[in-house]
Short mmCIF file of C-alpha atoms in Angstrom, two decimals:
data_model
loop_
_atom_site.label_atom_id
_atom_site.label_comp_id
_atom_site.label_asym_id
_atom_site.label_seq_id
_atom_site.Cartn_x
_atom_site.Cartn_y
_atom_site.Cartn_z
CA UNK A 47 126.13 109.84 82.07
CA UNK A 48 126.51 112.88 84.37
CA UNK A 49 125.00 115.15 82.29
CA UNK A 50 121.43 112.83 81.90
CA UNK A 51 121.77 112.31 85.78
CA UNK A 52 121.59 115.93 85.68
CA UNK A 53 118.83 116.49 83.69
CA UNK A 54 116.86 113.77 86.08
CA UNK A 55 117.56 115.82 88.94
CA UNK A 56 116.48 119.01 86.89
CA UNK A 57 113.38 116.93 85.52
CA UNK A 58 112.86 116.10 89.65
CA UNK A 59 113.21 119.70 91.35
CA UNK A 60 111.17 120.73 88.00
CA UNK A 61 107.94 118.47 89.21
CA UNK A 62 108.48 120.24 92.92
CA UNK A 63 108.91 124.03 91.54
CA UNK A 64 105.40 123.43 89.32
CA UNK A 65 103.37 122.82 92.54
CA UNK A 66 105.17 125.49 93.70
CA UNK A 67 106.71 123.83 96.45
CA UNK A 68 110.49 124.90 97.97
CA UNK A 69 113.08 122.48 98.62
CA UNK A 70 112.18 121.89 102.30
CA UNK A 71 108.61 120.56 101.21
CA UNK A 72 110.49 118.47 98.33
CA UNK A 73 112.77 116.84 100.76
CA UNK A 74 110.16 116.49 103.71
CA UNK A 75 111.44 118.81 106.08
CA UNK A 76 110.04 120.09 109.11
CA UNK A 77 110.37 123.32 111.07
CA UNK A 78 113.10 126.22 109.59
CA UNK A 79 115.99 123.87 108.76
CA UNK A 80 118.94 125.68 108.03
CA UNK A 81 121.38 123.23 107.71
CA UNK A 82 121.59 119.37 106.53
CA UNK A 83 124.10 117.28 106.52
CA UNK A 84 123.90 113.09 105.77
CA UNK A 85 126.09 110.36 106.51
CA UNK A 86 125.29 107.77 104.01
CA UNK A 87 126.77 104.29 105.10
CA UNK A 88 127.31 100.94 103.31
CA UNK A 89 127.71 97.81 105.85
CA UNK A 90 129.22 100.28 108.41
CA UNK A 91 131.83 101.51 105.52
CA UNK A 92 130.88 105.37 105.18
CA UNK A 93 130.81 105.95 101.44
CA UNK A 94 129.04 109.84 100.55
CA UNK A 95 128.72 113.03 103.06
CA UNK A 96 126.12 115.39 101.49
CA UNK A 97 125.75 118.85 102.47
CA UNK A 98 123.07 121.08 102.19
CA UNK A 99 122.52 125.13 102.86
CA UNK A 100 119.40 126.25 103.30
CA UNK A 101 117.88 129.91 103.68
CA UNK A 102 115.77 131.29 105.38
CA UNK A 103 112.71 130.70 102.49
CA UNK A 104 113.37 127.03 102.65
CA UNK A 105 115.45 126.82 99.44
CA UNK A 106 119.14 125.44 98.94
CA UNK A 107 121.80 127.68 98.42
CA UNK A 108 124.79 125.30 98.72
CA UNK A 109 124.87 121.73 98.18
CA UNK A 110 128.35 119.63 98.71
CA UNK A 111 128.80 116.32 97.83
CA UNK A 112 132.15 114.62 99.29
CA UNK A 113 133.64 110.87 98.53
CA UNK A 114 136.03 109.96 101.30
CA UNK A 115 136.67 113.31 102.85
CA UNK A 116 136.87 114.67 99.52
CA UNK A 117 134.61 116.98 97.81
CA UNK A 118 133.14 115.61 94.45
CA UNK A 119 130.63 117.38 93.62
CA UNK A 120 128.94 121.32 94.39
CA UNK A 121 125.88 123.06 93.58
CA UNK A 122 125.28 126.55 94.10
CA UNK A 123 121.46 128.51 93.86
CA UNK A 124 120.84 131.96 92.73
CA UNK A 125 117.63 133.43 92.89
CA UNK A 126 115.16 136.09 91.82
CA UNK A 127 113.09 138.86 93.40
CA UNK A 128 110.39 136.51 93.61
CA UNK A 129 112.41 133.76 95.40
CA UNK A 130 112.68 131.26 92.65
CA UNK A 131 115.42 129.51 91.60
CA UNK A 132 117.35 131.71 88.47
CA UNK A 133 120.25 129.91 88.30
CA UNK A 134 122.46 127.73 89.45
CA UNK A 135 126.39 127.04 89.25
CA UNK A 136 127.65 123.11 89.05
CA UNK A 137 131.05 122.11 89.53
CA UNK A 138 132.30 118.36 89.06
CA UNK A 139 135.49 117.64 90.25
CA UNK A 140 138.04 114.70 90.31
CA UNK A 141 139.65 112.38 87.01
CA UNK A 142 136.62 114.46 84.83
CA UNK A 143 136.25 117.85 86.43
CA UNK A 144 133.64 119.89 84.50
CA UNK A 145 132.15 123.08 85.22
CA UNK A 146 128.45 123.80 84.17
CA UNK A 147 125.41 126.39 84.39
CA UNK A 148 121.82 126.05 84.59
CA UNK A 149 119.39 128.65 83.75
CA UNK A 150 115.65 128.53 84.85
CA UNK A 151 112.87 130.82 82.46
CA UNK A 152 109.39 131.56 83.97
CA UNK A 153 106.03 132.90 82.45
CA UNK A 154 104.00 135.19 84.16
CA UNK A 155 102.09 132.80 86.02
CA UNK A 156 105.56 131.62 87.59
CA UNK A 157 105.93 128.31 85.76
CA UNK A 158 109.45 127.17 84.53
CA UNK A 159 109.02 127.03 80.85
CA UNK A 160 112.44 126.19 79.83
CA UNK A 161 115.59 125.60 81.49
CA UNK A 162 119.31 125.57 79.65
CA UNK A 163 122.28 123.77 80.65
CA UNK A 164 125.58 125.45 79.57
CA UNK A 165 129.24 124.41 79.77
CA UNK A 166 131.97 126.91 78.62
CA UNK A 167 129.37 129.41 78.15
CA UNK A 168 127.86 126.59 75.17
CA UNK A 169 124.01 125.68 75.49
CA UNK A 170 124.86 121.61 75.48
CA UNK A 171 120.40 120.99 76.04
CA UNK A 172 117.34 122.31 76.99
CA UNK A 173 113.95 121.12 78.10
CA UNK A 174 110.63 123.10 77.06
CA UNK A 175 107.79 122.81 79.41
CA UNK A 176 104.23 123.46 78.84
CA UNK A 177 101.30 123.80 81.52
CA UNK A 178 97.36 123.26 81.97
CA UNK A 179 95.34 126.16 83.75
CA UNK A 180 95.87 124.48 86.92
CA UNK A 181 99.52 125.34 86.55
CA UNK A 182 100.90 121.34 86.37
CA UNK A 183 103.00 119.93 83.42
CA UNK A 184 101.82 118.15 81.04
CA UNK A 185 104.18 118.29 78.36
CA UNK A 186 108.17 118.29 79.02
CA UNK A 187 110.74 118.09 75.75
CA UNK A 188 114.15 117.49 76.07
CA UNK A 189 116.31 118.66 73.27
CA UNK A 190 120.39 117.69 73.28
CA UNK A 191 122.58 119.70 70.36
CA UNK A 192 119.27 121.51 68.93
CA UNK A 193 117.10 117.93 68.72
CA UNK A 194 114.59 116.10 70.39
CA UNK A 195 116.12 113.29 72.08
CA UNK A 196 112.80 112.93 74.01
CA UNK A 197 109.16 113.98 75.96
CA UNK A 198 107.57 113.45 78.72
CA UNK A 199 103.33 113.52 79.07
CA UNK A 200 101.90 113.92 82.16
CA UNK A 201 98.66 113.03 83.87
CA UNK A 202 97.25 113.94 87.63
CA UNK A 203 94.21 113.27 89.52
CA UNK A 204 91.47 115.62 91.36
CA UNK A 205 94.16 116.03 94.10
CA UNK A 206 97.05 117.64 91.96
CA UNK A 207 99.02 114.44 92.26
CA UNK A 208 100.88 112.72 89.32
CA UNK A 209 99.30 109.64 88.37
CA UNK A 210 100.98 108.70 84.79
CA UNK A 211 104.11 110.06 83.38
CA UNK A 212 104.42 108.45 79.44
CA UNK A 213 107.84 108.69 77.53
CA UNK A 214 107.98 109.04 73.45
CA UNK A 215 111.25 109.26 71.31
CA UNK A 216 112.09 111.72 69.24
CA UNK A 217 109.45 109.84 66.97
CA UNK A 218 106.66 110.13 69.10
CA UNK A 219 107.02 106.43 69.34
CA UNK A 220 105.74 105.56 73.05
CA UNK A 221 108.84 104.32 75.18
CA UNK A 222 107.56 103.48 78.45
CA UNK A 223 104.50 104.45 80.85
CA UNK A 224 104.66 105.63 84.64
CA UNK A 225 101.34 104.84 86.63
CA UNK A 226 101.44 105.93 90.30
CA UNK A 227 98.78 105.62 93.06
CA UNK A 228 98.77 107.56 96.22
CA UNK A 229 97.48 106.75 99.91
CA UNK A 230 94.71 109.05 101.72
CA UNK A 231 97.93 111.08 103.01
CA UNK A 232 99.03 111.50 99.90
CA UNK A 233 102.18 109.49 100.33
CA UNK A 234 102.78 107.59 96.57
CA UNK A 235 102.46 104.03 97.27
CA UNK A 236 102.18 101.81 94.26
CA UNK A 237 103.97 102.78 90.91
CA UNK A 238 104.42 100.96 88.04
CA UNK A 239 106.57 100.76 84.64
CA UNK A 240 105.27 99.71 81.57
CA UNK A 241 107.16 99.22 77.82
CA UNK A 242 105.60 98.09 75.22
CA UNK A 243 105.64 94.77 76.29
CA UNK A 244 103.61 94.80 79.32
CA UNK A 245 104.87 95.55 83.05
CA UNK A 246 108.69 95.82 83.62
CA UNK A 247 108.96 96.41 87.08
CA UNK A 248 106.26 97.33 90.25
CA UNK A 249 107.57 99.08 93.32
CA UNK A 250 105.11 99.38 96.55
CA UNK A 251 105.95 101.23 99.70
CA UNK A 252 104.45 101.95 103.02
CA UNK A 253 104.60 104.68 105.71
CA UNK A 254 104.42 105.45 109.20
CA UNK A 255 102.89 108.47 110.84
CA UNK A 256 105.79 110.53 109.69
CA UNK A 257 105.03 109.92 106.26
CA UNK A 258 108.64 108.23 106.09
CA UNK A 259 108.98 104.51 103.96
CA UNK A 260 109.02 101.70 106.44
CA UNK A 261 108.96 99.07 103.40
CA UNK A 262 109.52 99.09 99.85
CA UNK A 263 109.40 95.82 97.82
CA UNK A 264 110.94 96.26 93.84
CA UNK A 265 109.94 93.74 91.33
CA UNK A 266 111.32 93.47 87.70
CA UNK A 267 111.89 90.56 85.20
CA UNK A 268 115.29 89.64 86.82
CA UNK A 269 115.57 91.69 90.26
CA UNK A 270 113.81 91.44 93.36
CA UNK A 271 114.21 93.83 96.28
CA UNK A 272 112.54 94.29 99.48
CA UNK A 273 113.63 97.09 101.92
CA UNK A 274 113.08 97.16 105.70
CA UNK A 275 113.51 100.94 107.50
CA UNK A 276 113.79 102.18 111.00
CA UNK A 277 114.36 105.98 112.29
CA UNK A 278 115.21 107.77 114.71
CA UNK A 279 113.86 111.58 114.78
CA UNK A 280 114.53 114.94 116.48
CA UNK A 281 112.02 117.57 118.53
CA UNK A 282 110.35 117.95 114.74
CA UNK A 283 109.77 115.24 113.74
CA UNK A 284 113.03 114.79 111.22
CA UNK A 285 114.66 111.75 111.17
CA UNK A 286 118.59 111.88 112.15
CA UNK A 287 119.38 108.40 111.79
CA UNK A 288 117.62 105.80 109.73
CA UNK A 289 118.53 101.93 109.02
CA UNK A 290 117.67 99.81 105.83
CA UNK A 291 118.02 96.23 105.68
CA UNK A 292 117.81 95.39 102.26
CA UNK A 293 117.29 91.74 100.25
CA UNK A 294 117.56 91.70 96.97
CA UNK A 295 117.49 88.25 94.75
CA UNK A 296 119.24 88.71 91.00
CA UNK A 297 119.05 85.80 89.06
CA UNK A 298 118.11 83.48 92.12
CA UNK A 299 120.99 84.68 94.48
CA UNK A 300 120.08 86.12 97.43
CA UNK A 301 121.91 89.16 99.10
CA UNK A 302 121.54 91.05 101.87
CA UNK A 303 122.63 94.85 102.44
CA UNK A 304 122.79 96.86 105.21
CA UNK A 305 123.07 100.63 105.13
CA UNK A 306 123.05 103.63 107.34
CA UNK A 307 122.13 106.95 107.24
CA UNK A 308 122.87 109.59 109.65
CA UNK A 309 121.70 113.31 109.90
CA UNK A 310 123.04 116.17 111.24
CA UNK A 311 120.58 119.37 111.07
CA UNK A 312 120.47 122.95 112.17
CA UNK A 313 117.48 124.92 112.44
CA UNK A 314 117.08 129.05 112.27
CA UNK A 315 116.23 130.52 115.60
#
């Protein structure tokens, strides 16, 4: 499970380095942040600390996860001459500890054509990327042991923005289809899933002048969601403390969540 979580968050960051944007810009940060760290709480029961390292570019270094005062999880960045993203060092820790490696490859143009995920010095899976002229993906392949498991398609508008994302098998057998649709501030605000058998689930979201969610709403076959958020921000415009009242219904039972996230953040002088 870990390692697919990990190639999600590779498949993510992936998306962000193709527009060639740096991790401040992914994670909607403002001003020369230089530090991050987030309190995530669960009906006033604080259940993850995440920290973050930034330098001086606007791209992580360091990035600590901790459960309960204890760390659970690190990242750590290297990069090249041209400020990308080479490598980076993973380290899993508690009942499963595992140590891994992943390698980023660019083309001339910049664009991350393949990246490999090692552990004990073993390729374990890869992805293969391919690019139009305007430097976006549009095809991603994800091979596990030396075969396709799966790929990815890609689609965007006139304004660079992802509008359909389809999944095949290793058959080329269509799996599922991503259709997103964006606001005139370019905030995504409608996306929807689709198998073979029509829609599986709609999610719709709105935004306040910070470009921050103030509602969600998540609909599938047997779950219903709706989120309600309020912040609280610093001198620019970050948030440092945001509240989410959540109701979700699962199989006609209501229940109501309340969570909690604080931030602490440091900025470069």
């Amino acid at each position: 499970m870990k390692r697919h979580l990990l190639l999600l968050l590779l498949f993510c960051s992936l998306l962000g380095w193709s527009q060639k944007k740096n991790h401040l810009q992914e994670m909607k940060l403002n001003g020369k942040v230089k530090y991050l760290k987030i309190y995530e709480y669960n009906d006033g029961i604080l259940e993850l600390v995440k920290e973050y390292f930034f330098n001086r570019q606007g791209n992580i270094e360091r990035n600590n996860v901790y459960e309960k005062d204890k760390l659970i999880s690190e990242f750590i960045y290297y990069f090249d001459k041209q400020g990308r993203v080479s490598s980076s060092d993973i380290y899993y820790y508690g009942d499963h500890p595992k140590e891994g490696r992943l390698v980023y490859i660019y083309d001339k143009r910049g664009n991350s054509i393949q990246e490999e995920y090692y552990e004990d010095d073993k390729l374990q899976q890869y992805t293969q990327n391919k690019y139009d002229n305007d430097n976006h993906i549009i095809l991603s392949t994800l091979y596990v042991n030396e075969k396709e498991l799966h790929h990815f398609e890609f689609t965007y508008n006139d304004n660079n923005q992802l509008v359909e994302v389809k999944r095949f098998d290793s058959k080329n057998v269509l799996e599922s289809i991503l259709k997103n649709c964006y606001d005139s501030a370019g905030n995504l605000y409608e996306s929807d899933t689709y198998s073979a058998k029509g829609k599986e689930y709609s999610q719709k979201m709105e935004y306040n002048e910070y470009n921050n969610i103030t509602k969600d709403r998540f609909v599938g076959e047997n779950y219903t969601s709706e989120n309600n958020y309020q912040y609280e921000y610093d001198s620019y415009h970050n948030y440092i403390n945001k509240k989410i009242s959540k109701m979700q219904e699962k199989r006609n039972n209501l229940e109501n969540v309340y969570l909690k996230e604080h931030r602490e953040i440091k900025y470069y002088e």
